[in-house]
C-alpha cells in the first residue's frame, strides 16, 4: 500500500508546515469559489436558460457533489500539495499524470488572471479609463492595472501558510458578509417576481436543453473544492478534508442560488434598455452585471455594496487560487515535469517560493497579453474544460486504487462504483456542454504543454496505461464537433448528451480502471 509521506520530498530538511485549521481551509474553499463566477456567470447563463438558470445552479451542485466523492478518498489517501495533479501517478503512472497535470494547469493558469481582470472591471466604475466604454475589454491602462493586481496576490502567499490561513479566514468572513448584505440590499431596492414567470417564454424559455447548456458556466464557480486537496499537505488534521469539501459545495451553492434569484428578480428591463424577456441581450450588459443592476434601480446603498463585492470578491479569490496554482506547479516539479528548482521550499516561511515566483510571473504576463483580446466568458469556458477533463481521471484512479489496495478501507465510501460512474459522467457532460471551440482549444493547450515538457524532462513510463484517456479526450472533442453546439451540429443536444454519458461510463471508465499500472 502506498501512502504519501511528505518526508520523502524534504529539501535540505525543509517541508511544508501543517498549520491550516478546519475553519481556515473551509473558508478558503468557499471564498475561493465565490468570485467572478457568481458575479458574471448569471448574465451569460440567463442567455441559455432564462430564469431557470437557478435550476442549472442546483444541478451543477449535484454534479459537483458527485465529482467531489472520488476527491475525498484520494485526498485522504495522498494528502499532498497539489494532490489532484499527483493522484494518477500512483495508479496509472507517469504519462497519465503528465496529461492530467497539464489539463489541471489550464484551469489554474487562467483563474488568477480572470480574477485580476474582474477586479479591474469593478474598479472601472471608479476609474472609467480602465475599460473600453460599453465593453468588458480593458484598455492598456486597465491591462497594466490588472497585471499589478495579479502581482499583488503574491504577498498573501509568500509569508507562510499560517499567515495565509489567518488572512483568508478574516478576509473571507468579511467578504461573505458583504456578499450576503449586498444581495439583500439589491433585492430590497428592486425585485420583480414577474421576471420568473410572466415575461416572454416563462420560467424555462429554452427548455431543459437551455438549463444544461448553462451548467458549464455554473461549474466554473464550483471550483472551490480544488483548493482543499491542493493545500492538503498543510492542514493540521487530514481527517477533516472530506467534511471541508462537502461543506464547501453546500456553502457556495447557497450563495450562488441567492445571487441568481436576486439577479433575475432585479432585472428592471426599462432602465436597462432591454425588452422584457430578451434574455439574449442580458449578456450585453456593459460591465459587471450586478453593478449594472444597482445602477439601473438607482439605489446608492446597493451600488456601493455591489462595488465593494465587485472589487473585493475577485481579489480574494485570485490570491487564493494563485496559492493553489503554486501547489500544482510544485507537485509537477515533484513528479519530474518541471525544473527541480520549483520543488524547493523556503527556509523562512516554508512555502514553495520558486514555484510562487514562476507561477506569478507567467500569470502576470498572461494577464497583460490576454486582457485586450478575449471576453471573460470565453476564458471561463476554456478553464472549465481543462479542469473537468482533468477531473475525469479521478474516478478511474479511485477505483484503480481499490483494485490495487492502495486506498485504505477506512477511507472508502460505500457504493464506490456508483459514485465513480456518476462523477465520470458529470465531468464528461460538463466538458461536452462547454461546446466548440472551447473544448479543442483547452485540449490543445493541455496536450501541447504535456508534449513539450514531457519531451524536455524525458518523462517515461505508463504510456499504455494512458491510452484510454487519450482516446477519451478524442471522443469528447469529436462529440463536441458533431454535437448540437459544435461545428457540424449533426446530432441534437439530448441524443448527443446521452451518447456522451453512456459511452463514457460504459467504455472509458472501465477501460481506465482495468488498465491501471501493475507496479
XYZ file of C-alpha atoms in Angstrom:
519
model
C 0.000 0.000 0.000
C 1.381 3.404 -0.991
C 0.593 6.201 1.469
C 2.102 9.616 0.828
C 4.946 10.554 3.151
C 5.824 14.241 2.885
C 9.206 13.452 4.350
C 10.378 11.970 1.059
C 10.320 15.372 -0.623
C 12.071 17.438 2.039
C 14.658 19.783 0.548
C 17.542 20.289 2.956
C 15.283 19.091 5.809
C 12.592 21.604 4.882
C 8.951 20.670 4.476
C 5.592 22.333 4.153
C 4.028 23.088 7.536
C 0.734 21.664 8.774
C -0.854 24.870 10.073
C -4.283 25.240 8.453
C -7.291 24.631 10.699
C -10.642 23.229 9.581
C -12.247 26.681 9.636
C -9.411 28.227 7.637
C -9.430 25.617 4.871
C -13.252 25.651 4.753
C -13.379 29.430 4.350
C -10.605 29.252 1.751
C -12.695 26.731 -0.183
C -15.908 28.769 -0.088
C -14.476 32.250 -0.703
C -12.035 30.822 -3.233
C -15.058 29.765 -5.259
C -17.292 32.772 -4.746
C -15.654 35.312 -7.022
C -16.006 36.062 -10.715
C -18.318 33.125 -11.380
C -21.128 34.308 -9.116
C -20.857 37.865 -10.483
C -20.561 37.242 -14.230
C -21.955 33.747 -14.832
C -25.648 34.545 -14.147
C -25.805 37.029 -17.032
C -24.432 34.537 -19.555
C -26.400 31.663 -18.021
C -29.584 33.704 -18.487
C -28.894 33.765 -22.233
C -29.071 29.954 -22.271
C -31.703 29.284 -19.624
C -33.574 32.464 -18.675
C -34.992 32.326 -15.126
C -34.341 28.571 -14.976
C -30.643 29.329 -14.517
C -31.462 28.754 -10.844
C -32.126 25.111 -11.744
C -28.765 24.990 -13.512
C -27.036 26.003 -10.265
C -28.861 23.262 -8.349
C -27.967 20.628 -10.947
C -24.412 21.944 -11.006
C -24.220 21.444 -7.249
C -25.440 17.860 -7.645
C -22.899 17.150 -10.384
C -20.151 18.703 -8.317
C -21.084 16.626 -5.287
C -20.646 13.531 -7.464
C -17.245 14.781 -8.621
C -16.177 15.509 -5.048
C -16.614 11.936 -3.776
C -13.529 10.462 -5.502
C -11.618 13.581 -4.481
C -12.369 12.884 -0.810
C -10.994 9.327 -0.924
C -7.909 10.342 -2.874
C -7.133 13.377 -0.712
C -7.348 11.311 2.466
C -5.053 8.663 0.998
C -2.490 11.054 -0.504
C -2.749 14.369 1.399
C -0.116 16.271 -0.515
C 0.289 19.688 -2.084
C -1.418 19.959 -5.460
C -2.864 16.498 -4.905
C -5.170 16.269 -7.974
C -2.077 16.697 -10.147
C -0.477 13.673 -8.444
C -3.152 11.035 -7.795
C -2.999 9.381 -11.264
C 0.743 8.897 -10.776
C 0.103 6.321 -8.046
C -2.475 4.362 -10.018
C -1.581 4.763 -13.707
C 1.982 6.004 -13.892
C 3.795 8.965 -15.383
C 2.120 9.558 -18.735
C -1.457 9.837 -17.487
C -0.333 12.007 -14.592
C 1.590 14.246 -17.005
C -1.502 14.688 -19.188
C -3.793 15.254 -16.229
C -1.383 17.728 -14.636
C -1.338 19.953 -17.695
C -5.110 19.780 -18.060
C -5.261 20.930 -14.438
C -2.831 23.699 -15.252
C -5.214 25.027 -17.938
C -7.672 25.657 -15.101
C -5.199 27.161 -12.664
C -3.292 29.377 -15.073
C -6.488 31.083 -16.232
C -8.166 31.795 -12.917
C -5.808 34.349 -11.283
C -5.773 36.465 -14.489
C -9.566 36.162 -14.734
C -9.950 37.392 -11.162
C -7.419 40.204 -11.632
C -9.272 41.420 -14.737
C -12.615 41.119 -12.951
C -11.205 43.316 -10.170
C -10.194 45.841 -12.854
C -13.756 45.826 -14.110
C -15.009 46.576 -10.612
C -12.513 49.427 -10.304
C -13.599 50.810 -13.669
C -16.760 52.192 -12.093
C -14.488 54.459 -10.077
C -11.799 54.857 -12.759
C -13.609 54.629 -16.131
C -10.368 54.837 -18.112
C -9.560 51.219 -17.173
C -12.204 49.745 -19.514
C -13.104 50.485 -23.138
C -16.514 52.234 -22.976
C -19.557 49.931 -23.285
C -17.417 46.760 -23.229
C -15.716 44.460 -20.736
C -12.364 44.890 -22.506
C -9.559 46.574 -20.525
C -7.693 49.483 -22.029
C -3.905 49.421 -21.987
C -4.096 51.197 -18.647
C -6.554 48.560 -17.421
C -4.271 45.761 -18.583
C -1.375 47.292 -16.659
C -3.506 47.659 -13.520
C -4.681 44.058 -13.907
C -1.087 42.883 -14.121
C -0.173 44.838 -10.985
C -3.168 43.379 -9.171
C -2.048 39.899 -10.169
C 1.371 40.607 -8.660
C -0.368 41.946 -5.539
C -1.670 38.402 -4.958
C 1.904 37.291 -4.207
C 2.393 38.737 -0.671
C -0.717 36.922 0.558
C 1.011 33.649 -0.338
C 4.623 34.470 0.480
C 4.648 34.836 4.263
C 3.757 31.251 5.091
C 0.613 29.169 5.132
C -0.216 30.196 8.715
C -0.408 33.848 7.685
C -2.315 32.809 4.548
C -4.863 30.899 6.638
C -5.436 33.680 9.155
C -5.660 36.374 6.484
C -8.046 34.307 4.400
C -10.266 33.497 7.388
C -10.532 37.182 8.302
C -10.947 38.487 4.743
C -13.204 35.582 3.845
C -15.719 36.185 6.629
C -15.872 39.888 5.718
C -16.247 39.010 2.043
C -19.107 36.568 2.661
C -20.954 39.019 4.916
C -20.669 41.792 2.331
C -21.856 39.427 -0.415
C -24.987 38.480 1.511
C -25.754 42.066 2.584
C -25.192 43.359 -0.974
C -27.550 40.746 -2.438
C -30.249 41.558 0.100
C -29.803 45.312 -0.422
C -30.210 44.883 -4.170
C -33.313 42.731 -3.694
C -34.784 45.288 -1.275
C -34.155 48.118 -3.770
C -35.967 46.341 -6.606
C -37.340 42.845 -7.060
C -39.954 41.829 -9.614
C -41.362 38.316 -9.159
C -42.911 38.536 -12.629
C -39.451 38.132 -14.170
C -39.573 34.452 -13.236
C -42.807 33.509 -14.995
C -44.593 36.393 -16.699
C -42.010 37.526 -19.254
C -41.618 36.006 -22.721
C -41.115 32.229 -22.554
C -41.916 31.895 -18.865
C -39.655 30.194 -16.332
C -37.928 27.877 -18.809
C -37.931 29.745 -22.144
C -35.363 27.475 -23.803
C -36.459 24.165 -22.289
C -34.303 21.687 -20.406
C -31.583 21.907 -23.042
C -31.067 25.541 -22.094
C -30.652 24.558 -18.452
C -27.978 22.017 -19.352
C -26.168 24.448 -21.643
C -25.971 26.892 -18.739
C -24.362 24.360 -16.408
C -20.737 24.687 -17.661
C -20.737 28.379 -16.732
C -22.029 27.421 -13.295
C -19.333 24.770 -12.947
C -16.559 27.354 -13.213
C -17.845 28.821 -9.962
C -17.907 25.404 -8.260
C -14.124 25.051 -8.490
C -13.645 25.950 -4.828
C -13.231 22.385 -3.596
C -9.972 22.136 -5.569
C -8.351 24.468 -3.058
C -8.814 21.938 -0.266
C -6.824 18.999 -1.687
C -4.273 21.473 -3.075
C -3.471 22.545 0.497
C -3.982 19.053 1.991
C -0.325 18.711 2.965
C -0.631 21.870 5.045
C -3.768 21.139 7.093
C -3.418 20.272 10.766
C -5.557 17.130 10.528
C -6.317 15.403 7.228
C -9.401 13.736 8.709
C -11.452 16.898 8.189
C -10.691 17.149 4.456
C -13.874 15.293 3.473
C -16.109 17.489 5.624
C -14.417 20.612 4.302
C -15.052 19.545 0.695
C -18.746 18.757 1.214
C -19.440 21.868 3.323
C -17.721 23.965 0.665
C -20.083 22.647 -2.005
C -23.098 23.353 0.223
C -21.970 26.829 1.285
C -21.153 28.088 -2.176
C -24.361 26.609 -3.630
C -26.491 28.642 -1.230
C -24.673 31.832 -2.218
C -24.999 31.101 -5.950
C -28.728 30.481 -5.661
C -29.167 33.684 -3.647
C -27.334 35.773 -6.268
C -29.149 34.137 -9.174
C -32.566 34.770 -7.653
C -31.595 38.387 -6.943
C -30.243 38.776 -10.491
C -33.420 37.549 -12.195
C -35.755 39.456 -9.866
C -33.570 42.565 -10.067
C -33.790 42.972 -13.846
C -35.504 46.307 -14.351
C -35.899 45.940 -18.089
C -36.855 49.520 -18.927
C -33.937 51.047 -17.040
C -31.517 48.614 -18.656
C -32.834 49.378 -22.137
C -33.769 45.723 -22.756
C -37.148 44.403 -23.890
C -38.763 42.189 -21.210
C -37.828 38.562 -21.829
C -34.993 39.341 -24.251
C -32.565 37.079 -22.427
C -30.036 37.134 -25.247
C -29.441 40.835 -24.614
C -28.767 40.305 -20.917
C -25.193 39.178 -21.582
C -24.562 42.501 -23.355
C -24.743 44.481 -20.138
C -21.766 46.834 -20.388
C -19.926 45.810 -17.222
C -20.282 43.787 -14.042
C -23.926 42.665 -14.280
C -24.716 43.264 -10.609
C -23.240 46.765 -10.651
C -25.340 47.445 -13.741
C -28.459 46.272 -11.880
C -27.668 48.515 -8.908
C -27.215 51.465 -11.274
C -30.486 50.683 -13.011
C -32.552 50.725 -9.808
C -30.782 53.884 -8.553
C -30.007 52.537 -5.093
C -26.878 54.163 -3.635
C -26.563 51.590 -0.843
C -26.890 48.640 -3.206
C -24.476 50.276 -5.644
C -21.769 50.912 -3.036
C -22.068 47.427 -1.586
C -22.062 45.846 -5.038
C -18.964 47.834 -5.982
C -17.195 46.508 -2.894
C -18.272 42.998 -3.899
C -17.038 43.580 -7.461
C -13.596 44.621 -6.197
C -13.043 42.603 -3.023
C -14.626 39.350 -4.212
C -12.455 38.601 -7.255
C -9.320 39.862 -5.499
C -9.646 37.403 -2.598
C -10.468 34.548 -4.978
C -7.487 35.496 -7.109
C -4.883 35.279 -4.381
C -6.335 32.016 -3.047
C -6.167 30.422 -6.494
C -2.682 31.744 -7.018
C -1.721 29.760 -3.916
C -3.471 26.670 -5.254
C -1.815 27.006 -8.643
C 1.570 27.308 -6.958
C 0.957 23.978 -5.186
C 0.043 22.359 -8.503
C 3.246 23.654 -10.100
C 5.157 22.453 -7.039
C 3.587 18.998 -7.370
C 4.527 18.863 -11.051
C 8.137 19.562 -10.077
C 7.909 16.711 -7.566
C 6.738 14.457 -10.364
C 9.682 15.490 -12.536
C 7.737 17.510 -15.116
C 9.230 20.870 -14.137
C 12.705 22.089 -13.071
C 13.795 20.783 -9.661
C 14.197 24.377 -8.536
C 10.402 24.645 -8.348
C 10.442 21.900 -5.725
C 12.433 23.987 -3.251
C 10.824 25.176 -0.035
C 11.574 28.469 1.694
C 13.538 28.128 4.911
C 11.867 31.163 6.489
C 8.214 30.661 5.520
C 8.015 27.009 4.413
C 6.365 27.782 1.080
C 7.402 26.650 -2.429
C 8.933 30.024 -3.202
C 10.371 29.369 -6.677
C 7.073 27.856 -7.767
C 5.376 31.001 -6.433
C 7.730 33.293 -8.351
C 7.427 31.413 -11.646
C 3.646 30.963 -11.466
C 3.111 34.624 -10.595
C 5.295 35.825 -13.476
C 3.583 33.577 -16.022
C 0.130 34.566 -14.763
C 1.059 38.266 -14.813
C 2.304 38.024 -18.401
C -0.846 36.137 -19.379
C -2.964 38.804 -17.712
C -1.326 41.562 -19.718
C -1.279 39.714 -23.038
C -4.837 38.398 -22.923
C -6.519 41.422 -21.370
C -7.372 43.200 -24.638
C -8.367 40.036 -26.512
C -10.964 37.603 -25.083
C -14.069 38.276 -23.070
C -14.189 36.938 -19.530
C -16.892 34.480 -20.579
C -14.672 32.818 -23.193
C -11.892 32.363 -20.638
C -14.363 30.762 -18.239
C -15.249 28.063 -20.762
C -11.628 27.254 -21.558
C -10.810 26.924 -17.869
C -13.850 24.726 -17.239
C -12.968 22.243 -19.976
C -9.364 21.780 -18.877
C -10.364 21.363 -15.257
C -13.080 18.803 -15.864
C -11.091 16.774 -18.347
C -8.508 16.509 -15.567
C -11.226 15.619 -13.058
C -12.223 12.692 -15.294
C -9.054 10.854 -14.252
C -10.052 10.848 -10.572
C -12.901 8.273 -10.631
C -10.649 5.903 -12.566
C -7.825 6.495 -10.075
C -10.155 5.899 -7.137
C -11.443 2.554 -8.448
C -7.969 1.505 -9.559
C -6.770 2.375 -6.070
C -9.359 -0.023 -4.667
C -8.305 -2.826 -7.028
C -4.636 -2.345 -6.174
C -5.387 -1.965 -2.445
C -3.772 1.480 -2.383
C -6.713 3.211 -0.703
C -7.245 2.063 2.904
C -10.645 0.568 3.617
C -11.427 3.196 6.247
C -11.291 5.889 3.543
C -13.520 4.066 1.079
C -17.047 5.389 0.632
C -19.804 2.753 0.210
C -21.077 2.351 -3.339
C -17.778 3.411 -4.872
C -18.604 2.166 -8.388
C -21.849 4.154 -8.373
C -20.147 7.336 -7.164
C -17.300 6.881 -9.631
C -19.722 6.408 -12.533
C -21.727 9.493 -11.557
C -18.542 11.536 -11.179
C -17.181 10.382 -14.532
C -20.447 11.101 -16.339
C -20.662 14.523 -14.692
C -17.134 15.501 -15.728
C -17.757 14.226 -19.260
C -21.043 16.052 -19.738
C -19.739 19.327 -18.335
C -16.792 19.186 -20.714
C -19.049 18.302 -23.655
C -21.567 21.035 -22.833
C -18.792 23.629 -22.858
C -19.061 23.459 -26.641
C -16.989 24.292 -29.661
C -14.312 25.721 -29.872
C -13.700 25.810 -26.105
C -13.128 22.039 -25.928
C -10.461 21.695 -28.664
C -8.844 24.941 -27.518
C -8.400 23.724 -23.941
C -7.313 20.257 -25.113
C -4.747 21.779 -27.479
C -3.235 23.881 -24.685
C -3.074 20.935 -22.277
C -1.665 18.447 -24.778
C 0.885 20.945 -26.115
C 2.157 21.585 -22.601
C 2.351 17.863 -21.857
C 4.239 17.109 -25.082
C 6.721 19.964 -24.713
C 7.529 19.433 -21.051
C 7.297 15.660 -21.314
C 9.963 15.712 -24.020
C 12.094 18.318 -22.245
C 12.155 16.381 -18.965
C 12.229 12.921 -20.567
C 9.068 11.684 -18.925
C 8.721 7.937 -19.451
C 6.515 5.106 -18.328
C 2.811 4.384 -18.306
C 2.056 5.152 -21.955
C -0.134 2.074 -22.342
C -1.924 2.964 -19.109
C -2.826 6.376 -20.545
C -4.240 5.271 -23.902
C -7.767 5.163 -22.519
C -7.501 8.834 -21.515
C -6.143 9.941 -24.888
C -8.999 8.081 -26.593
C -11.446 9.622 -24.117
C -10.250 13.162 -24.870
C -10.524 12.441 -28.588
C -14.073 11.176 -28.069
C -15.130 14.335 -26.204
C -13.603 16.534 -28.920
C -15.358 14.504 -31.640
C -18.740 14.665 -29.907
C -18.334 18.392 -29.420
C -17.536 18.784 -33.113
C -20.599 16.887 -34.343
C -22.957 17.764 -31.492
C -25.646 20.437 -31.419
C -23.272 23.083 -30.074
C -20.426 22.087 -32.406
C -19.072 22.965 -35.804
C -21.254 20.453 -37.701
C -24.316 20.198 -35.436
C -25.177 16.750 -36.779
C -26.622 15.272 -33.568
C -29.212 17.002 -31.393
C -28.387 18.150 -27.885
C -30.253 15.462 -25.955
C -29.172 12.412 -28.011
C -25.593 13.710 -28.114
C -25.592 14.119 -24.313
C -26.935 10.583 -23.893
C -24.201 9.202 -26.170
C -21.511 11.038 -24.193
C -22.860 9.775 -20.870
C -23.335 6.147 -21.934
C -20.071 5.743 -23.835
C -18.093 7.470 -21.079
C -19.346 5.232 -18.286
C -19.637 2.022 -20.325
C -16.349 2.212 -22.231
C -13.820 4.693 -20.921
C -14.278 4.367 -17.146
C -13.907 0.537 -17.108
C -11.037 0.828 -19.604
C -9.303 3.317 -17.344
C -9.755 1.160 -14.248
C -8.640 -2.086 -15.893
C -5.523 -0.575 -17.480
C -4.056 0.845 -14.273
C -0.350 0.236 -13.814
C 0.696 -3.013 -12.176
C 3.506 -1.539 -10.067
